[in-house]
Amino acid sequence: MMFNVGLLAVFIIGLLYPIAKALVWAFYSDGSWDLSAFGQFAANDDAMRSVPVTLLIVGCASLVATTMGLVLAYLNERTDARMGLFTDMIPFIPLLMPSIAGAFGWVLALSPRIGYVNQLWMAIFGTAGPFNAFSVPALIFVYSIHGTTFAFLIISAALRNLDPSLEEQSRLCGASRGRTLTRVVLPAMLPSIAAAVLLVIWTTMGGLAVPAAMAQPAGIPIMSVQILRFLQFDYPPQYGPALVMAFIMVGIIGAVWLAAARIRKLGRHGTVGGKTRVAARRSLGRWKWVARGFILLWATIVVLVPLTCLALVALNGYWAGHLRLDNMSVAHILSVFEPGSLNLISLLNSVKAALIVATIGSVIAAIFSVFVTSRKSKLVTVADGVMKLPTILPGLVLAIGFVLAYAGRPFDLGGTFLILVIAFLLEQVPKGTLTTDPIAAQVGRELTEASQVSGASGFRTFWKVHFPLMLPGTIVAWALLFVHVIGDLDTSALVASVHNPTIGSQMLRLGENGDYPAVAALALLVVLMSTTTVTTVFVLSRGRKWA
Amino acid sequence: MTSWQAAPAAATPVREPVMRVKNLMKRFRRNDGSIVTAINNISFDVYPGESVVLLGPSGCGKTTLLRCIAGLEDPDGGVIEFNGNTVFSSEAGINLRAELRQMAMVFQSYALWPHMTILENIAYPLHCLPAGSRPGRKEIAARVTDIMRKVGIGGLESQYPNTISGGQQQRVALCRALIAGTNMVLFDEPLSNVDAQIREKLRDELMEMQRAFGFASLFVTHDRHEAMVLADRVAVLNGGVVRQFDGPTDTYLHPADEFVARFVGPVNELDLSAREITGQAGEAVGQSPLGPIHGLLRAEAAADLVAIWRPEVARLGAEEPTSPNRWKCAIEVAKFHGSQTEFSVKVGERAFRVLTHGGGIPLPEGSTAWMSVEPRDVQFLARR
Ligand SMILES: Nc1ncnc2c1ncn2[C@@H]1O[C@H](COP(=O)(O)OP(=O)(O)O)[C@@H](O)[C@H]1O
Ligand SMILES: [Mg+2]
């Protein structure tokens, strides 16, 4: 009990201190309020332009993603084109293909001339391929990929909860399928669809991977990259304008998130039944196979294209105009990790950090969840809300705070392994609680109290009842945290450096230097480790004697 | 209140109670800031081997009372004694934690831990005993097997709770409650989430176990049939207050007030505007909308009164009876149930129910008849 309170308090202080430090740093200097940071921001053309450009591109990507998500969800929930495996797989795509690997994979695929898709086009049609990774449409496309999985999840959940009798009623009234879709289903789904649009913006806007790999070389100003430029390309780092941008980003993201939460609530009032019958599936006839082909094509493009390109470049050891299959060798990948090289150090650092953070973090998340769900006081609710801030704020923004708070005096942790662990823990534990909270709630009050009444101490109750019941969920949280840290770029970009490199920071550096074979090798390893972890946990979580 | 301090018929007066609750108070602050008094100055006791049932409508504070006793909720005032030890006393500043009270409780959901086998579930309280008094592994296993055999679930040791039936789960929960040798078990509506058909069977099993093992029980329910069957004594609760604490027969025949009368069984009632005492033993005549009615006064003088009688004490007949309480009535509905017949009748615009034994009374629907009730069966109770 005291232990839980202490742990939560330390965590919240660790989180609020960087935020407070960032506020003070940005707007306060030499004992008085100082708003010159705004001036510096406004004076930078790229920075100013990046706000509308980012919103436009992310907004378009979100519309594309939501449309795709809606189509996929409708096909899966309301027609016989449904493929169970696909539905089960879709939430895992972002885990199997972390955006830092996917983004560079798309660069290798769509670069003008030498991108493999363009090379393929050349080989087939004899003319130069039309794709350009360093363009606004390509950026929108790649942004929309992760957004689609997200939109799909939200919209198919909403479709499942939509009472099918609403549709049946409409058809009994004489409306055709099409009319029912446009007059009944879509309007009823509108809140969920709108929420999906906003939530896709929320998840994609703060990310660094896609714009760093694609927008930066193209000279398209995107906010997250611009923040990075203020801090890493300028010397000394310009914290003032970077923080101003960070606050603008938080403002937009916060507003978008709140609006989405509002709209989603509306949507819930709209669905009457709650848990209802499963809707009858519409038979598509021959079109069923077209629809299935479309679904499979999408999944293939999203996963296989970047993966194949990464593998080709990594195994070839170079990336050039002609694709040669005779030169492929694992030795090329191994040569990237010479002993003592930054590549190897970054790989080891990331794996070590991921193991530590996943292990400590998932346990802390489980402890927090048990504590928070078992105590319903206002103070605990507020503390829980504050603790969950990192699930809403972009990692890049938090990273600025972490650097400000812990890299310099009095902690002087800059460039150390410890600061990586601290930053990852502060960022990832709250994300872990999103997984462990519902499981703690399932454990319920009576199972705990039955243990108490049986004479068990608080520790015994945790160890014998909570821990084993929470273990499956905690293992899932462990896998999520591991995958997040291994594939992290947003935190690494600022907290890691050449003194404490991570895979993310190293890939960023290598990408700037054009060393794509090394980038591909690291990306491939990230995919490999993520896939192995996720599959193992998936298999493990099925082997329980009790359910 | 009739017999607050009366010892139960089952227990001899010299015996000390297993549990004694005195002036217990518990308030909650709702989310909107308002205060709810869930338990308002409740006192009662439970004797060895006795079955006490807390009966009341949902929200009357039954669960809260049980949780306060178990130590899962902190009362605001009062005393709780268990086996002669004070486990809670607001004045003495004693508040033993739940795990130290050595009480046993069967939860509404049975709260069997899904990840432990039946054996592990039942053995749990033994493993929680302090190091000095904890039996060895072998003895624990032997004791668990023994008690499981006694309640008739031998052989289920290595099963998990989700693979056994609801009835077996109840017995597992009971074994877990009894394994450490407690002499009293708390039950929070353990029969409320099983089907009506199984419920009676489980209830009878529970009584059988109690007889076999001899533990005292404090049983919470909102079901009056369950309460009547299970109880040696029933405490009828409403609004955090004990309205009556009596044997089931007394509670049914001599309810303390209108609320208790209605809650423990069906009633006929007539409002009284005035009453006059006519005899030594509380005989009285009241003024009702149907004219004077004779009955027994069972309320304080100042109370707002209502005359009450049960459907089965009323009589119906074609001939005019001699009883002073008789009314000409119209038979609206006659339902023949086999062992009894249930009539809905009307006197003017007022509806009454009459239950008669057997069938064969030639009173078809639509006919007129005489309804009567003896004065000793009519009670003038305080309106609530
Ligand atoms: N934790 C709580 N917070 C606020 N009010 C509560 C709490 N627990 C119970 N109450 C209130 O106390 C009263 C009694 O509740 P309870 O003991 O659960 O009733 P019962 O078990 O008889 O249905 C109810 O009005 C209920 O709303
Ligand atoms: Mg209750």
PDB file of C-alpha atoms in Angstrom, chain B residues 176-337:
ATOM      1  CA  ARG B 176     -12.637 -22.705   1.848  1.00  0.00           C
ATOM      2  CA  ALA B 177     -14.628 -20.805   4.453  1.00  0.00           C
ATOM      3  CA  LEU B 178     -14.634 -23.705   6.908  1.00  0.00           C
ATOM      4  CA  ILE B 179     -11.179 -25.201   6.418  1.00  0.00           C
ATOM      5  CA  ALA B 180      -9.421 -23.060   9.009  1.00  0.00           C
ATOM      6  CA  GLY B 181     -11.911 -24.179  11.668  1.00  0.00           C
ATOM      7  CA  THR B 182     -13.983 -21.036  12.032  1.00  0.00           C
ATOM      8  CA  ASN B 183     -17.303 -21.301  13.874  1.00  0.00           C
ATOM      9  CA  MET B 184     -19.119 -18.674  11.869  1.00  0.00           C
ATOM     10  CA  VAL B 185     -19.528 -17.979   8.154  1.00  0.00           C
ATOM     11  CA  LEU B 186     -20.786 -14.811   6.465  1.00  0.00           C
ATOM     12  CA  PHE B 187     -22.841 -15.269   3.296  1.00  0.00           C
ATOM     13  CA  ASP B 188     -23.613 -12.439   0.882  1.00  0.00           C
ATOM     14  CA  GLU B 189     -26.546 -13.546  -1.275  1.00  0.00           C
ATOM     15  CA  PRO B 190     -24.740 -16.670  -2.447  1.00  0.00           C
ATOM     16  CA  LEU B 191     -27.859 -18.027  -4.127  1.00  0.00           C
ATOM     17  CA  SER B 192     -28.782 -14.904  -6.055  1.00  0.00           C
ATOM     18  CA  ASN B 193     -26.948 -15.683  -9.274  1.00  0.00           C
ATOM     19  CA  VAL B 194     -28.103 -19.237  -9.846  1.00  0.00           C
ATOM     20  CA  ASP B 195     -31.244 -20.391 -11.633  1.00  0.00           C
ATOM     21  CA  ALA B 196     -34.473 -20.573  -9.637  1.00  0.00           C
ATOM     22  CA  GLN B 197     -34.571 -24.362 -10.001  1.00  0.00           C
ATOM     23  CA  ILE B 198     -31.091 -24.976  -8.621  1.00  0.00           C
ATOM     24  CA  ARG B 199     -31.493 -22.310  -5.984  1.00  0.00           C
ATOM     25  CA  GLU B 200     -33.781 -24.366  -3.751  1.00  0.00           C
ATOM     26  CA  LYS B 201     -31.522 -27.365  -4.021  1.00  0.00           C
ATOM     27  CA  LEU B 202     -28.443 -25.337  -3.093  1.00  0.00           C
ATOM     28  CA  ARG B 203     -30.319 -23.740  -0.228  1.00  0.00           C
ATOM     29  CA  ASP B 204     -31.272 -27.105   1.208  1.00  0.00           C
ATOM     30  CA  GLU B 205     -27.719 -28.367   0.782  1.00  0.00           C
ATOM     31  CA  LEU B 206     -26.455 -25.340   2.633  1.00  0.00           C
ATOM     32  CA  MET B 207     -28.780 -26.074   5.574  1.00  0.00           C
ATOM     33  CA  GLU B 208     -27.636 -29.659   5.564  1.00  0.00           C
ATOM     34  CA  MET B 209     -23.971 -28.619   5.709  1.00  0.00           C
ATOM     35  CA  GLN B 210     -24.692 -26.210   8.505  1.00  0.00           C
ATOM     36  CA  ARG B 211     -26.353 -28.973  10.505  1.00  0.00           C
ATOM     37  CA  ALA B 212     -23.468 -31.321   9.758  1.00  0.00           C
ATOM     38  CA  PHE B 213     -20.656 -28.924  10.614  1.00  0.00           C
ATOM     39  CA  GLY B 214     -22.434 -26.897  13.276  1.00  0.00           C
ATOM     40  CA  PHE B 215     -21.172 -23.468  12.313  1.00  0.00           C
ATOM     41  CA  ALA B 216     -23.133 -20.297  12.936  1.00  0.00           C
ATOM     42  CA  SER B 217     -24.053 -18.249   9.907  1.00  0.00           C
ATOM     43  CA  LEU B 218     -24.942 -14.708   9.046  1.00  0.00           C
ATOM     44  CA  PHE B 219     -26.774 -14.848   5.765  1.00  0.00           C
ATOM     45  CA  VAL B 220     -27.744 -11.880   3.627  1.00  0.00           C
ATOM     46  CA  THR B 221     -30.660 -12.061   1.210  1.00  0.00           C
ATOM     47  CA  HIS B 222     -33.479 -10.035  -0.287  1.00  0.00           C
ATOM     48  CA  ASP B 223     -35.583 -13.168  -0.862  1.00  0.00           C
ATOM     49  CA  ARG B 224     -38.184 -13.695   1.893  1.00  0.00           C
ATOM     50  CA  HIS B 225     -38.735 -17.373   1.079  1.00  0.00           C
ATOM     51  CA  GLU B 226     -35.029 -18.048   1.359  1.00  0.00           C
ATOM     52  CA  ALA B 227     -34.897 -16.100   4.610  1.00  0.00           C
ATOM     53  CA  MET B 228     -37.842 -17.938   6.150  1.00  0.00           C
ATOM     54  CA  VAL B 229     -36.469 -21.363   5.309  1.00  0.00           C
ATOM     55  CA  LEU B 230     -32.866 -20.715   6.305  1.00  0.00           C
ATOM     56  CA  ALA B 231     -33.281 -18.637   9.414  1.00  0.00           C
ATOM     57  CA  ASP B 232     -33.346 -19.425  13.091  1.00  0.00           C
ATOM     58  CA  ARG B 233     -33.784 -15.685  13.464  1.00  0.00           C
ATOM     59  CA  VAL B 234     -34.446 -13.026  10.843  1.00  0.00           C
ATOM     60  CA  ALA B 235     -33.305  -9.408  11.059  1.00  0.00           C
ATOM     61  CA  VAL B 236     -35.456  -7.339   8.725  1.00  0.00           C
ATOM     62  CA  LEU B 237     -33.501  -4.311   7.566  1.00  0.00           C
ATOM     63  CA  ASN B 238     -34.656  -1.146   5.902  1.00  0.00           C
ATOM     64  CA  GLY B 239     -32.851   2.117   5.397  1.00  0.00           C
ATOM     65  CA  GLY B 240     -29.894   0.944   7.465  1.00  0.00           C
ATOM     66  CA  VAL B 241     -32.112   0.153  10.484  1.00  0.00           C
ATOM     67  CA  VAL B 242     -33.160  -3.220  11.938  1.00  0.00           C
ATOM     68  CA  ARG B 243     -36.958  -3.117  11.886  1.00  0.00           C
ATOM     69  CA  GLN B 244     -37.449  -6.453  13.590  1.00  0.00           C
ATOM     70  CA  PHE B 245     -35.237  -9.253  14.889  1.00  0.00           C
ATOM     71  CA  ASP B 246     -37.241 -12.391  15.613  1.00  0.00           C
ATOM     72  CA  GLY B 247     -37.789 -15.995  14.675  1.00  0.00           C
ATOM     73  CA  PRO B 248     -39.261 -16.412  11.186  1.00  0.00           C
ATOM     74  CA  THR B 249     -42.690 -17.410  12.507  1.00  0.00           C
ATOM     75  CA  ASP B 250     -42.937 -14.420  14.821  1.00  0.00           C
ATOM     76  CA  THR B 251     -41.745 -12.127  12.079  1.00  0.00           C
ATOM     77  CA  TYR B 252     -44.456 -13.453   9.816  1.00  0.00           C
ATOM     78  CA  LEU B 253     -47.277 -13.634  12.327  1.00  0.00           C
ATOM     79  CA  HIS B 254     -46.419 -10.600  14.424  1.00  0.00           C
ATOM     80  CA  PRO B 255     -44.624  -8.111  12.200  1.00  0.00           C
ATOM     81  CA  ALA B 256     -43.363  -5.056  14.028  1.00  0.00           C
ATOM     82  CA  ASP B 257     -44.660  -2.579  11.493  1.00  0.00           C
ATOM     83  CA  GLU B 258     -46.263  -2.223   8.108  1.00  0.00           C
ATOM     84  CA  PHE B 259     -42.929  -2.448   6.281  1.00  0.00           C
ATOM     85  CA  VAL B 260     -42.008  -5.766   7.870  1.00  0.00           C
ATOM     86  CA  ALA B 261     -45.515  -7.128   7.337  1.00  0.00           C
ATOM     87  CA  ARG B 262     -45.406  -6.336   3.634  1.00  0.00           C
ATOM     88  CA  PHE B 263     -41.817  -7.422   3.141  1.00  0.00           C
ATOM     89  CA  VAL B 264     -42.143 -10.895   4.631  1.00  0.00           C
ATOM     90  CA  GLY B 265     -45.428 -11.824   2.958  1.00  0.00           C
ATOM     91  CA  PRO B 266     -48.574 -10.736   1.138  1.00  0.00           C
ATOM     92  CA  VAL B 267     -51.004  -8.593   3.146  1.00  0.00           C
ATOM     93  CA  ASN B 268     -54.462  -7.032   3.053  1.00  0.00           C
ATOM     94  CA  GLU B 269     -54.654  -3.600   4.560  1.00  0.00           C
ATOM     95  CA  LEU B 270     -57.071  -0.877   5.565  1.00  0.00           C
ATOM     96  CA  ASP B 271     -56.132   2.624   6.671  1.00  0.00           C
ATOM     97  CA  LEU B 272     -57.371   3.588  10.130  1.00  0.00           C
ATOM     98  CA  SER B 273     -58.505   7.111  10.931  1.00  0.00           C
ATOM     99  CA  ALA B 274     -59.206   6.505  14.634  1.00  0.00           C
ATOM    100  CA  ARG B 275     -58.950   3.700  17.136  1.00  0.00           C
ATOM    101  CA  GLU B 276     -60.184   2.882  20.616  1.00  0.00           C
ATOM    102  CA  ILE B 277     -58.732   0.329  23.015  1.00  0.00           C
ATOM    103  CA  THR B 278     -61.377  -2.076  24.207  1.00  0.00           C
ATOM    104  CA  GLY B 279     -59.557  -4.816  26.101  1.00  0.00           C
ATOM    105  CA  GLN B 280     -56.552  -5.707  28.286  1.00  0.00           C
ATOM    106  CA  ALA B 281     -54.448  -7.518  25.697  1.00  0.00           C
ATOM    107  CA  GLY B 282     -54.497  -4.744  23.149  1.00  0.00           C
ATOM    108  CA  GLU B 283     -57.943  -5.472  21.727  1.00  0.00           C
ATOM    109  CA  ALA B 284     -59.096  -2.419  19.879  1.00  0.00           C
ATOM    110  CA  VAL B 285     -61.609  -1.085  17.407  1.00  0.00           C
ATOM    111  CA  GLY B 286     -60.453   1.086  14.566  1.00  0.00           C
ATOM    112  CA  GLN B 287     -62.300   3.320  12.163  1.00  0.00           C
ATOM    113  CA  SER B 288     -61.667   2.213   8.570  1.00  0.00           C
ATOM    114  CA  PRO B 289     -63.169   3.323   5.251  1.00  0.00           C
ATOM    115  CA  LEU B 290     -65.221   0.088   5.393  1.00  0.00           C
ATOM    116  CA  GLY B 291     -66.555   0.904   8.832  1.00  0.00           C
ATOM    117  CA  PRO B 292     -65.343  -0.274  12.267  1.00  0.00           C
ATOM    118  CA  ILE B 293     -62.783  -3.079  12.330  1.00  0.00           C
ATOM    119  CA  HIS B 294     -61.740  -5.160  15.348  1.00  0.00           C
ATOM    120  CA  GLY B 295     -58.129  -6.138  15.882  1.00  0.00           C
ATOM    121  CA  LEU B 296     -55.034  -6.091  18.126  1.00  0.00           C
ATOM    122  CA  LEU B 297     -53.066  -2.899  18.612  1.00  0.00           C
ATOM    123  CA  ARG B 298     -49.317  -3.452  18.080  1.00  0.00           C
ATOM    124  CA  ALA B 299     -47.945   0.055  17.837  1.00  0.00           C
ATOM    125  CA  GLU B 300     -47.195   3.040  20.017  1.00  0.00           C
ATOM    126  CA  ALA B 301     -50.205   5.126  20.819  1.00  0.00           C
ATOM    127  CA  ALA B 302     -49.281   8.106  18.649  1.00  0.00           C
ATOM    128  CA  ALA B 303     -48.454   6.199  15.503  1.00  0.00           C
ATOM    129  CA  ASP B 304     -50.277   6.522  12.206  1.00  0.00           C
ATOM    130  CA  LEU B 305     -52.093   3.181  11.950  1.00  0.00           C
ATOM    131  CA  VAL B 306     -53.008   0.609   9.378  1.00  0.00           C
ATOM    132  CA  ALA B 307     -54.993  -2.603   9.881  1.00  0.00           C
ATOM    133  CA  ILE B 308     -53.302  -5.638   8.359  1.00  0.00           C
ATOM    134  CA  TRP B 309     -54.179  -9.296   7.862  1.00  0.00           C
ATOM    135  CA  ARG B 310     -52.698 -12.090   5.754  1.00  0.00           C
ATOM    136  CA  PRO B 311     -54.710 -13.607   2.866  1.00  0.00           C
ATOM    137  CA  GLU B 312     -54.740 -17.066   4.460  1.00  0.00           C
ATOM    138  CA  VAL B 313     -56.465 -15.961   7.712  1.00  0.00           C
ATOM    139  CA  ALA B 314     -59.416 -14.446   5.870  1.00  0.00           C
ATOM    140  CA  ARG B 315     -62.482 -16.592   5.152  1.00  0.00           C
ATOM    141  CA  LEU B 316     -64.925 -16.644   2.308  1.00  0.00           C
ATOM    142  CA  GLY B 317     -68.425 -18.110   2.432  1.00  0.00           C
ATOM    143  CA  ALA B 318     -71.848 -17.850   0.928  1.00  0.00           C
ATOM    144  CA  GLU B 319     -73.563 -17.465   4.324  1.00  0.00           C
ATOM    145  CA  GLU B 320     -73.170 -14.413   6.546  1.00  0.00           C
ATOM    146  CA  PRO B 321     -70.583 -15.255   9.259  1.00  0.00           C
ATOM    147  CA  THR B 322     -70.710 -14.222  12.921  1.00  0.00           C
ATOM    148  CA  SER B 323     -67.288 -12.552  13.059  1.00  0.00           C
ATOM    149  CA  PRO B 324     -67.479  -8.788  13.801  1.00  0.00           C
ATOM    150  CA  ASN B 325     -65.182  -8.157  10.784  1.00  0.00           C
ATOM    151  CA  ARG B 326     -67.313  -9.185   7.805  1.00  0.00           C
ATOM    152  CA  TRP B 327     -67.941  -7.632   4.449  1.00  0.00           C
ATOM    153  CA  LYS B 328     -70.049  -8.501   1.479  1.00  0.00           C
ATOM    154  CA  CYS B 329     -67.700  -8.862  -1.501  1.00  0.00           C
ATOM    155  CA  ALA B 330     -67.634  -9.634  -5.221  1.00  0.00           C
ATOM    156  CA  ILE B 331     -65.459 -12.533  -6.399  1.00  0.00           C
ATOM    157  CA  GLU B 332     -63.315 -11.121  -9.207  1.00  0.00           C
ATOM    158  CA  VAL B 333     -60.836 -13.918  -9.874  1.00  0.00           C
ATOM    159  CA  ALA B 334     -60.532 -17.431  -8.438  1.00  0.00           C
ATOM    160  CA  LYS B 335     -57.278 -19.252  -9.135  1.00  0.00           C
ATOM    161  CA  PHE B 336     -57.140 -22.906  -8.235  1.00  0.00           C
ATOM    162  CA  HIS B 337     -53.585 -23.990  -7.327  1.00  0.00           C
TER     163      HIS B 337
END
